mmCIF file with all atom_site columns, C-alpha atoms in Angstrom:
data_model
loop_
_atom_site.group_PDB
_atom_site.id
_atom_site.type_symbol
_atom_site.label_atom_id
_atom_site.label_alt_id
_atom_site.label_comp_id
_atom_site.label_asym_id
_atom_site.label_entity_id
_atom_site.label_seq_id
_atom_site.pdbx_PDB_ins_code
_atom_site.Cartn_x
_atom_site.Cartn_y
_atom_site.Cartn_z
_atom_site.occupancy
_atom_site.B_iso_or_equiv
_atom_site.pdbx_formal_charge
_atom_site.auth_seq_id
_atom_site.auth_comp_id
_atom_site.auth_asym_id
_atom_site.auth_atom_id
_atom_site.pdbx_PDB_model_num
ATOM 1   C CA . MET A 1 1   ? 20.782  3.440   24.511 1.00 0.00 ? 1   MET A CA 1
ATOM 2   C CA . SER A 1 2   ? 23.923  2.116   22.856 1.00 0.00 ? 2   SER A CA 1
ATOM 3   C CA . ARG A 1 3   ? 26.454  4.443   21.281 1.00 0.00 ? 3   ARG A CA 1
ATOM 4   C CA . LEU A 1 4   ? 25.465  3.303   17.774 1.00 0.00 ? 4   LEU A CA 1
ATOM 5   C CA . ARG A 1 5   ? 21.752  3.832   18.434 1.00 0.00 ? 5   ARG A CA 1
ATOM 6   C CA . ARG A 1 6   ? 22.455  7.197   20.071 1.00 0.00 ? 6   ARG A CA 1
ATOM 7   C CA . GLY A 1 7   ? 24.362  8.352   16.970 1.00 0.00 ? 7   GLY A CA 1
ATOM 8   C CA . GLN A 1 8   ? 21.576  7.124   14.709 1.00 0.00 ? 8   GLN A CA 1
ATOM 9   C CA . PHE A 1 9   ? 18.998  8.896   16.923 1.00 0.00 ? 9   PHE A CA 1
ATOM 10  C CA . ILE A 1 10  ? 20.897  12.207  16.706 1.00 0.00 ? 10  ILE A CA 1
ATOM 11  C CA . ARG A 1 11  ? 21.319  11.847  12.922 1.00 0.00 ? 11  ARG A CA 1
ATOM 12  C CA . SER A 1 12  ? 17.577  11.228  12.601 1.00 0.00 ? 12  SER A CA 1
ATOM 13  C CA . ILE A 1 13  ? 16.764  14.337  14.634 1.00 0.00 ? 13  ILE A CA 1
ATOM 14  C CA . TYR A 1 14  ? 19.162  16.442  12.557 1.00 0.00 ? 14  TYR A CA 1
ATOM 15  C CA . SER A 1 15  ? 17.660  15.095  9.304  1.00 0.00 ? 15  SER A CA 1
ATOM 16  C CA . ASP A 1 16  ? 14.183  16.040  10.593 1.00 0.00 ? 16  ASP A CA 1
ATOM 17  C CA . TYR A 1 17  ? 15.459  19.517  11.472 1.00 0.00 ? 17  TYR A CA 1
ATOM 18  C CA . VAL A 1 18  ? 17.044  19.991  8.028  1.00 0.00 ? 18  VAL A CA 1
ATOM 19  C CA . ALA A 1 19  ? 13.863  18.744  6.317  1.00 0.00 ? 19  ALA A CA 1
ATOM 20  C CA . TYR A 1 20  ? 11.763  21.235  8.297  1.00 0.00 ? 20  TYR A CA 1
ATOM 21  C CA . TYR A 1 21  ? 13.993  24.210  7.440  1.00 0.00 ? 21  TYR A CA 1
ATOM 22  C CA . ARG A 1 22  ? 15.067  23.198  3.899  1.00 0.00 ? 22  ARG A CA 1
ATOM 23  C CA . SER A 1 23  ? 12.552  25.596  2.337  1.00 0.00 ? 23  SER A CA 1
ATOM 24  C CA . HIS A 1 24  ? 14.335  28.568  3.967  1.00 0.00 ? 24  HIS A CA 1
ATOM 25  C CA . ASP A 1 25  ? 17.134  28.442  1.353  1.00 0.00 ? 25  ASP A CA 1
ATOM 26  C CA . GLU A 1 26  ? 19.879  28.614  3.992  1.00 0.00 ? 26  GLU A CA 1
ATOM 27  C CA . SER A 1 27  ? 23.486  27.522  3.810  1.00 0.00 ? 27  SER A CA 1
ATOM 28  C CA . ASP A 1 28  ? 24.586  24.330  5.568  1.00 0.00 ? 28  ASP A CA 1
ATOM 29  C CA . ARG A 1 29  ? 26.669  26.460  7.922  1.00 0.00 ? 29  ARG A CA 1
ATOM 30  C CA . ARG A 1 30  ? 23.667  28.566  8.959  1.00 0.00 ? 30  ARG A CA 1
ATOM 31  C CA . LEU A 1 31  ? 21.538  25.437  9.422  1.00 0.00 ? 31  LEU A CA 1
ATOM 32  C CA . ARG A 1 32  ? 24.181  23.930  11.746 1.00 0.00 ? 32  ARG A CA 1
ATOM 33  C CA . LEU A 1 33  ? 24.649  27.192  13.634 1.00 0.00 ? 33  LEU A CA 1
ATOM 34  C CA . LEU A 1 34  ? 20.930  27.659  14.352 1.00 0.00 ? 34  LEU A CA 1
ATOM 35  C CA . ALA A 1 35  ? 20.082  24.009  15.040 1.00 0.00 ? 35  ALA A CA 1
ATOM 36  C CA . ALA A 1 36  ? 20.164  24.116  18.863 1.00 0.00 ? 36  ALA A CA 1
ATOM 37  C CA . PRO A 1 37  ? 18.113  27.306  19.375 1.00 0.00 ? 37  PRO A CA 1
ATOM 38  C CA . ARG A 1 38  ? 15.547  26.272  16.773 1.00 0.00 ? 38  ARG A CA 1
ATOM 39  C CA . ILE A 1 39  ? 15.166  22.803  18.252 1.00 0.00 ? 39  ILE A CA 1
ATOM 40  C CA . LEU A 1 40  ? 14.599  24.382  21.672 1.00 0.00 ? 40  LEU A CA 1
ATOM 41  C CA . VAL A 1 41  ? 11.722  26.624  20.525 1.00 0.00 ? 41  VAL A CA 1
ATOM 42  C CA . ASN A 1 42  ? 10.032  24.837  17.601 1.00 0.00 ? 42  ASN A CA 1
ATOM 43  C CA . PRO A 1 43  ? 6.974   22.750  18.648 1.00 0.00 ? 43  PRO A CA 1
ATOM 44  C CA . SER A 1 44  ? 7.053   20.755  15.399 1.00 0.00 ? 44  SER A CA 1
ATOM 45  C CA . LEU A 1 45  ? 10.597  19.634  16.165 1.00 0.00 ? 45  LEU A CA 1
ATOM 46  C CA . HIS A 1 46  ? 9.623   18.869  19.791 1.00 0.00 ? 46  HIS A CA 1
ATOM 47  C CA . ALA A 1 47  ? 6.928   16.498  18.515 1.00 0.00 ? 47  ALA A CA 1
ATOM 48  C CA . VAL A 1 48  ? 9.299   14.782  16.099 1.00 0.00 ? 48  VAL A CA 1
ATOM 49  C CA . ILE A 1 49  ? 11.935  14.369  18.821 1.00 0.00 ? 49  ILE A CA 1
ATOM 50  C CA . LEU A 1 50  ? 9.329   12.791  21.112 1.00 0.00 ? 50  LEU A CA 1
ATOM 51  C CA . ILE A 1 51  ? 8.285   10.410  18.323 1.00 0.00 ? 51  ILE A CA 1
ATOM 52  C CA . ARG A 1 52  ? 11.921  9.459   17.686 1.00 0.00 ? 52  ARG A CA 1
ATOM 53  C CA . ALA A 1 53  ? 12.536  8.995   21.423 1.00 0.00 ? 53  ALA A CA 1
ATOM 54  C CA . ALA A 1 54  ? 9.467   6.767   21.760 1.00 0.00 ? 54  ALA A CA 1
ATOM 55  C CA . LEU A 1 55  ? 10.503  4.576   18.845 1.00 0.00 ? 55  LEU A CA 1
ATOM 56  C CA . ALA A 1 56  ? 14.143  4.370   20.025 1.00 0.00 ? 56  ALA A CA 1
ATOM 57  C CA . THR A 1 57  ? 13.452  3.286   23.597 1.00 0.00 ? 57  THR A CA 1
ATOM 58  C CA . PRO A 1 58  ? 12.694  -0.203  24.874 1.00 0.00 ? 58  PRO A CA 1
ATOM 59  C CA . ASN A 1 59  ? 9.062   -1.250  24.707 1.00 0.00 ? 59  ASN A CA 1
ATOM 60  C CA . VAL A 1 60  ? 8.709   -0.873  28.474 1.00 0.00 ? 60  VAL A CA 1
ATOM 61  C CA . LEU A 1 61  ? 9.420   2.911   28.234 1.00 0.00 ? 61  LEU A CA 1
ATOM 62  C CA . PHE A 1 62  ? 7.295   3.427   25.141 1.00 0.00 ? 62  PHE A CA 1
ATOM 63  C CA . ALA A 1 63  ? 4.130   4.089   27.181 1.00 0.00 ? 63  ALA A CA 1
ATOM 64  C CA . LEU A 1 64  ? 5.829   7.027   28.926 1.00 0.00 ? 64  LEU A CA 1
ATOM 65  C CA . TRP A 1 65  ? 6.757   8.733   25.651 1.00 0.00 ? 65  TRP A CA 1
ATOM 66  C CA . ARG A 1 66  ? 3.362   7.954   24.132 1.00 0.00 ? 66  ARG A CA 1
ATOM 67  C CA . ASN A 1 67  ? 1.617   9.621   27.073 1.00 0.00 ? 67  ASN A CA 1
ATOM 68  C CA . VAL A 1 68  ? 3.823   12.716  26.709 1.00 0.00 ? 68  VAL A CA 1
ATOM 69  C CA . LEU A 1 69  ? 3.004   12.862  22.969 1.00 0.00 ? 69  LEU A CA 1
ATOM 70  C CA . ILE A 1 70  ? -0.723  12.545  23.633 1.00 0.00 ? 70  ILE A CA 1
ATOM 71  C CA . THR A 1 71  ? -0.649  15.151  26.405 1.00 0.00 ? 71  THR A CA 1
ATOM 72  C CA . LYS A 1 72  ? 1.509   17.732  24.661 1.00 0.00 ? 72  LYS A CA 1
ATOM 73  C CA . HIS A 1 73  ? 0.537   17.314  20.985 1.00 0.00 ? 73  HIS A CA 1
ATOM 74  C CA . SER A 1 74  ? -2.521  15.007  20.840 1.00 0.00 ? 74  SER A CA 1
ATOM 75  C CA . ILE A 1 75  ? -0.350  12.639  18.788 1.00 0.00 ? 75  ILE A CA 1
ATOM 76  C CA . ASP A 1 76  ? -1.098  8.945   19.226 1.00 0.00 ? 76  ASP A CA 1
ATOM 77  C CA . LEU A 1 77  ? 1.776   6.722   18.194 1.00 0.00 ? 77  LEU A CA 1
ATOM 78  C CA . GLN A 1 78  ? 1.602   2.935   18.331 1.00 0.00 ? 78  GLN A CA 1
ATOM 79  C CA . TRP A 1 79  ? 4.557   0.662   19.045 1.00 0.00 ? 79  TRP A CA 1
ATOM 80  C CA . GLY A 1 80  ? 6.203   -0.747  15.904 1.00 0.00 ? 80  GLY A CA 1
ATOM 81  C CA . CYS A 1 81  ? 5.712   2.206   13.577 1.00 0.00 ? 81  CYS A CA 1
ATOM 82  C CA . ARG A 1 82  ? 8.743   2.737   11.287 1.00 0.00 ? 82  ARG A CA 1
ATOM 83  C CA . ILE A 1 83  ? 9.664   6.251   10.143 1.00 0.00 ? 83  ILE A CA 1
ATOM 84  C CA . GLY A 1 84  ? 12.482  7.251   7.803  1.00 0.00 ? 84  GLY A CA 1
ATOM 85  C CA . PRO A 1 85  ? 14.649  10.367  8.187  1.00 0.00 ? 85  PRO A CA 1
ATOM 86  C CA . GLY A 1 86  ? 13.349  13.826  7.391  1.00 0.00 ? 86  GLY A CA 1
ATOM 87  C CA . LEU A 1 87  ? 9.910   13.664  9.048  1.00 0.00 ? 87  LEU A CA 1
ATOM 88  C CA . VAL A 1 88  ? 8.141   17.039  9.046  1.00 0.00 ? 88  VAL A CA 1
ATOM 89  C CA . LEU A 1 89  ? 5.037   17.751  11.113 1.00 0.00 ? 89  LEU A CA 1
ATOM 90  C CA . THR A 1 90  ? 3.849   21.135  9.854  1.00 0.00 ? 90  THR A CA 1
ATOM 91  C CA . HIS A 1 91  ? 1.286   21.499  12.655 1.00 0.00 ? 91  HIS A CA 1
ATOM 92  C CA . PRO A 1 92  ? 2.019   18.821  15.259 1.00 0.00 ? 92  PRO A CA 1
ATOM 93  C CA . LEU A 1 93  ? -1.524  18.173  16.475 1.00 0.00 ? 93  LEU A CA 1
ATOM 94  C CA . GLY A 1 94  ? -3.934  15.275  16.212 1.00 0.00 ? 94  GLY A CA 1
ATOM 95  C CA . VAL A 1 95  ? -1.757  12.832  14.273 1.00 0.00 ? 95  VAL A CA 1
ATOM 96  C CA . VAL A 1 96  ? -2.424  9.082   14.667 1.00 0.00 ? 96  VAL A CA 1
ATOM 97  C CA . LEU A 1 97  ? 0.168   6.536   13.481 1.00 0.00 ? 97  LEU A CA 1
ATOM 98  C CA . GLY A 1 98  ? -0.702  2.838   13.740 1.00 0.00 ? 98  GLY A CA 1
ATOM 99  C CA . GLY A 1 99  ? 1.712   0.165   14.878 1.00 0.00 ? 99  GLY A CA 1
ATOM 100 C CA . GLY A 1 100 ? 2.596   -1.395  11.538 1.00 0.00 ? 100 GLY A CA 1
ATOM 101 C CA . VAL A 1 101 ? 2.766   1.834   9.556  1.00 0.00 ? 101 VAL A CA 1
ATOM 102 C CA . THR A 1 102 ? 5.913   2.406   7.490  1.00 0.00 ? 102 THR A CA 1
ATOM 103 C CA . ILE A 1 103 ? 6.758   5.992   6.531  1.00 0.00 ? 103 ILE A CA 1
ATOM 104 C CA . GLY A 1 104 ? 9.565   6.766   4.094  1.00 0.00 ? 104 GLY A CA 1
ATOM 105 C CA . SER A 1 105 ? 12.099  9.593   4.045  1.00 0.00 ? 105 SER A CA 1
ATOM 106 C CA . ASN A 1 106 ? 11.224  13.289  3.814  1.00 0.00 ? 106 ASN A CA 1
ATOM 107 C CA . VAL A 1 107 ? 7.515   12.849  4.472  1.00 0.00 ? 107 VAL A CA 1
ATOM 108 C CA . GLN A 1 108 ? 5.432   15.838  5.524  1.00 0.00 ? 108 GLN A CA 1
ATOM 109 C CA . LEU A 1 109 ? 2.310   15.362  7.667  1.00 0.00 ? 109 LEU A CA 1
ATOM 110 C CA . ALA A 1 110 ? -0.151  18.117  8.497  1.00 0.00 ? 110 ALA A CA 1
ATOM 111 C CA . HIS A 1 111 ? -2.507  18.150  11.484 1.00 0.00 ? 111 HIS A CA 1
ATOM 112 C CA . ASN A 1 112 ? -5.288  15.620  12.050 1.00 0.00 ? 112 ASN A CA 1
ATOM 113 C CA . VAL A 1 113 ? -3.765  12.937  9.817  1.00 0.00 ? 113 VAL A CA 1
ATOM 114 C CA . SER A 1 114 ? -4.570  9.314   10.650 1.00 0.00 ? 114 SER A CA 1
ATOM 115 C CA . ILE A 1 115 ? -2.599  6.417   9.168  1.00 0.00 ? 115 ILE A CA 1
ATOM 116 C CA . GLY A 1 116 ? -3.498  2.901   10.222 1.00 0.00 ? 116 GLY A CA 1
ATOM 117 C CA . LEU A 1 117 ? -5.850  -0.056  10.008 1.00 0.00 ? 117 LEU A CA 1
ATOM 118 C CA . ALA A 1 118 ? -8.991  0.077   7.865  1.00 0.00 ? 118 ALA A CA 1
ATOM 119 C CA . HIS A 1 119 ? -11.065 -1.815  10.446 1.00 0.00 ? 119 HIS A CA 1
ATOM 120 C CA . VAL A 1 120 ? -10.777 -3.668  13.724 1.00 0.00 ? 120 VAL A CA 1
ATOM 121 C CA . PRO A 1 121 ? -9.421  -7.089  12.754 1.00 0.00 ? 121 PRO A CA 1
ATOM 122 C CA . GLN A 1 122 ? -10.956 -10.370 13.826 1.00 0.00 ? 122 GLN A CA 1
ATOM 123 C CA . PRO A 1 123 ? -8.777  -12.780 15.840 1.00 0.00 ? 123 PRO A CA 1
ATOM 124 C CA . ALA A 1 124 ? -6.066  -14.359 13.638 1.00 0.00 ? 124 ALA A CA 1
ATOM 125 C CA . GLU A 1 125 ? -6.806  -11.891 10.827 1.00 0.00 ? 125 GLU A CA 1
ATOM 126 C CA . PRO A 1 126 ? -3.608  -10.258 9.509  1.00 0.00 ? 126 PRO A CA 1
ATOM 127 C CA . LEU A 1 127 ? -3.026  -6.620  10.370 1.00 0.00 ? 127 LEU A CA 1
ATOM 128 C CA . GLU A 1 128 ? -2.746  -4.531  7.202  1.00 0.00 ? 128 GLU A CA 1
ATOM 129 C CA . TYR A 1 129 ? -1.093  -1.142  7.613  1.00 0.00 ? 129 TYR A CA 1
ATOM 130 C CA . PRO A 1 130 ? -0.220  1.449   4.957  1.00 0.00 ? 130 PRO A CA 1
ATOM 131 C CA . THR A 1 131 ? 3.262   2.024   3.594  1.00 0.00 ? 131 THR A CA 1
ATOM 132 C CA . ILE A 1 132 ? 4.032   5.650   2.723  1.00 0.00 ? 132 ILE A CA 1
ATOM 133 C CA . GLY A 1 133 ? 6.820   6.230   0.179  1.00 0.00 ? 133 GLY A CA 1
ATOM 134 C CA . ASP A 1 134 ? 9.552   8.880   0.224  1.00 0.00 ? 134 ASP A CA 1
ATOM 135 C CA . ASP A 1 135 ? 8.821   12.582  -0.372 1.00 0.00 ? 135 ASP A CA 1
ATOM 136 C CA . VAL A 1 136 ? 5.073   12.288  0.250  1.00 0.00 ? 136 VAL A CA 1
ATOM 137 C CA . VAL A 1 137 ? 3.005   15.242  1.491  1.00 0.00 ? 137 VAL A CA 1
ATOM 138 C CA . ILE A 1 138 ? -0.225  14.571  3.386  1.00 0.00 ? 138 ILE A CA 1
ATOM 139 C CA . TYR A 1 139 ? -2.495  17.562  4.020  1.00 0.00 ? 139 TYR A CA 1
ATOM 140 C CA . PRO A 1 140 ? -4.872  18.119  6.988  1.00 0.00 ? 140 PRO A CA 1
ATOM 141 C CA . ASN A 1 141 ? -7.715  15.830  8.012  1.00 0.00 ? 141 ASN A CA 1
ATOM 142 C CA . SER A 1 142 ? -6.624  12.972  5.754  1.00 0.00 ? 142 SER A CA 1
ATOM 143 C CA . VAL A 1 143 ? -7.097  9.297   6.546  1.00 0.00 ? 143 VAL A CA 1
ATOM 144 C CA . ILE A 1 144 ? -4.871  6.613   4.996  1.00 0.00 ? 144 ILE A CA 1
ATOM 145 C CA . VAL A 1 145 ? -5.927  3.056   5.856  1.00 0.00 ? 145 VAL A CA 1
ATOM 146 C CA . GLY A 1 146 ? -5.375  -0.596  5.025  1.00 0.00 ? 146 GLY A CA 1
ATOM 147 C CA . GLY A 1 147 ? -2.525  -2.541  3.483  1.00 0.00 ? 147 GLY A CA 1
ATOM 148 C CA . ILE A 1 148 ? -1.921  0.020   0.755  1.00 0.00 ? 148 ILE A CA 1
ATOM 149 C CA . HIS A 1 149 ? 1.164   1.651   -0.744 1.00 0.00 ? 149 HIS A CA 1
ATOM 150 C CA . VAL A 1 150 ? 1.376   5.398   -1.338 1.00 0.00 ? 150 VAL A CA 1
ATOM 151 C CA . GLY A 1 151 ? 4.001   5.936   -4.031 1.00 0.00 ? 151 GLY A CA 1
ATOM 152 C CA . ALA A 1 152 ? 6.998   8.232   -3.670 1.00 0.00 ? 152 ALA A CA 1
ATOM 153 C CA . GLY A 1 153 ? 6.415   11.901  -4.438 1.00 0.00 ? 153 GLY A CA 1
ATOM 154 C CA . SER A 1 154 ? 2.648   11.684  -3.996 1.00 0.00 ? 154 SER A CA 1
ATOM 155 C CA . VAL A 1 155 ? 0.484   14.445  -2.547 1.00 0.00 ? 155 VAL A CA 1
ATOM 156 C CA . ILE A 1 156 ? -2.682  13.651  -0.608 1.00 0.00 ? 156 ILE A CA 1
ATOM 157 C CA . GLY A 1 157 ? -5.032  16.619  -0.460 1.00 0.00 ? 157 GLY A CA 1
ATOM 158 C CA . ALA A 1 158 ? -6.923  17.878  2.572  1.00 0.00 ? 158 ALA A CA 1
ATOM 159 C CA . ASN A 1 159 ? -9.912  15.871  3.785  1.00 0.00 ? 159 ASN A CA 1
ATOM 160 C CA . SER A 1 160 ? -8.965  12.810  1.729  1.00 0.00 ? 160 SER A CA 1
ATOM 161 C CA . TYR A 1 161 ? -9.784  9.204   2.514  1.00 0.00 ? 161 TYR A CA 1
ATOM 162 C CA . VAL A 1 162 ? -7.244  6.863   0.921  1.00 0.00 ? 162 VAL A CA 1
ATOM 163 C CA . ASP A 1 163 ? -7.874  3.111   0.942  1.00 0.00 ? 163 ASP A CA 1
ATOM 164 C CA . GLN A 1 164 ? -6.266  2.179   -2.382 1.00 0.00 ? 164 GLN A CA 1
ATOM 165 C CA . ASP A 1 165 ? -2.722  2.026   -3.721 1.00 0.00 ? 165 ASP A CA 1
ATOM 166 C CA . LEU A 1 166 ? -1.397  5.253   -5.218 1.00 0.00 ? 166 LEU A CA 1
ATOM 167 C CA . PRO A 1 167 ? 1.313   5.140   -7.889 1.00 0.00 ? 167 PRO A CA 1
ATOM 168 C CA . PRO A 1 168 ? 4.356   7.408   -7.497 1.00 0.00 ? 168 PRO A CA 1
ATOM 169 C CA . ASN A 1 169 ? 3.843   11.149  -8.082 1.00 0.00 ? 169 ASN A CA 1
ATOM 170 C CA . THR A 1 170 ? 0.065   10.977  -7.708 1.00 0.00 ? 170 THR A CA 1
ATOM 171 C CA . VAL A 1 171 ? -1.997  13.957  -6.594 1.00 0.00 ? 171 VAL A CA 1
ATOM 172 C CA . PHE A 1 172 ? -4.962  12.506  -4.735 1.00 0.00 ? 172 PHE A CA 1
ATOM 173 C CA . ARG A 1 173 ? -7.997  14.297  -3.377 1.00 0.00 ? 173 ARG A CA 1
ATOM 174 C CA . ARG A 1 174 ? -11.159 12.502  -2.502 1.00 0.00 ? 174 ARG A CA 1
ATOM 175 C CA . ARG A 1 175 ? -13.768 13.212  0.059  1.00 0.00 ? 175 ARG A CA 1
ATOM 176 C CA . PRO A 1 176 ? -15.833 10.355  1.378  1.00 0.00 ? 176 PRO A CA 1
ATOM 177 C CA . GLU A 1 177 ? -19.410 10.404  0.162  1.00 0.00 ? 177 GLU A CA 1
ATOM 178 C CA . PHE A 1 178 ? -22.085 10.432  2.829  1.00 0.00 ? 178 PHE A CA 1
ATOM 179 C CA . THR A 1 179 ? -25.805 9.980   2.436  1.00 0.00 ? 179 THR A CA 1
ATOM 180 C CA . LEU A 1 180 ? -28.314 10.784  5.122  1.00 0.00 ? 180 LEU A CA 1
ATOM 181 C CA . ASP A 1 181 ? -31.482 8.739   4.873  1.00 0.00 ? 181 ASP A CA 1
#
């Protein structure tokens, strides 16, 4: 990893750490002082570091990091996913992030969130992945699929299925309707 990429990697990790602990109303000095011990013991930060490591390494090493993520956190990450600084995984379990997914800055994902394709594409069909804006919160068991845009500041409620664009600052909650015949 080049010096520039290494510095960017460390800055990303620190931004994720600060995003995770920003609700504690702590001074910058205290945040810096406690960074190392918190990173060592916090499973949410472990998962984010593994995601950052996977996305920062050459494609040939990606499979190693992906297997560690699946084994340790049941997180399935596809190559090519783009994630901004300040990622927070409140409960780092069962998250699926598709290969063309773009996630903005300061996004919070709960457990069992899936973001990816709406269906298995036919040969030569374009792959349409969601784009998640900055400062979005996605609650447990939510599915976000297709070539949609989730606007900045939006909140997606638990058990939601999102397959349409959401304007900025939207609160969305929709359960899929099922009928048993």
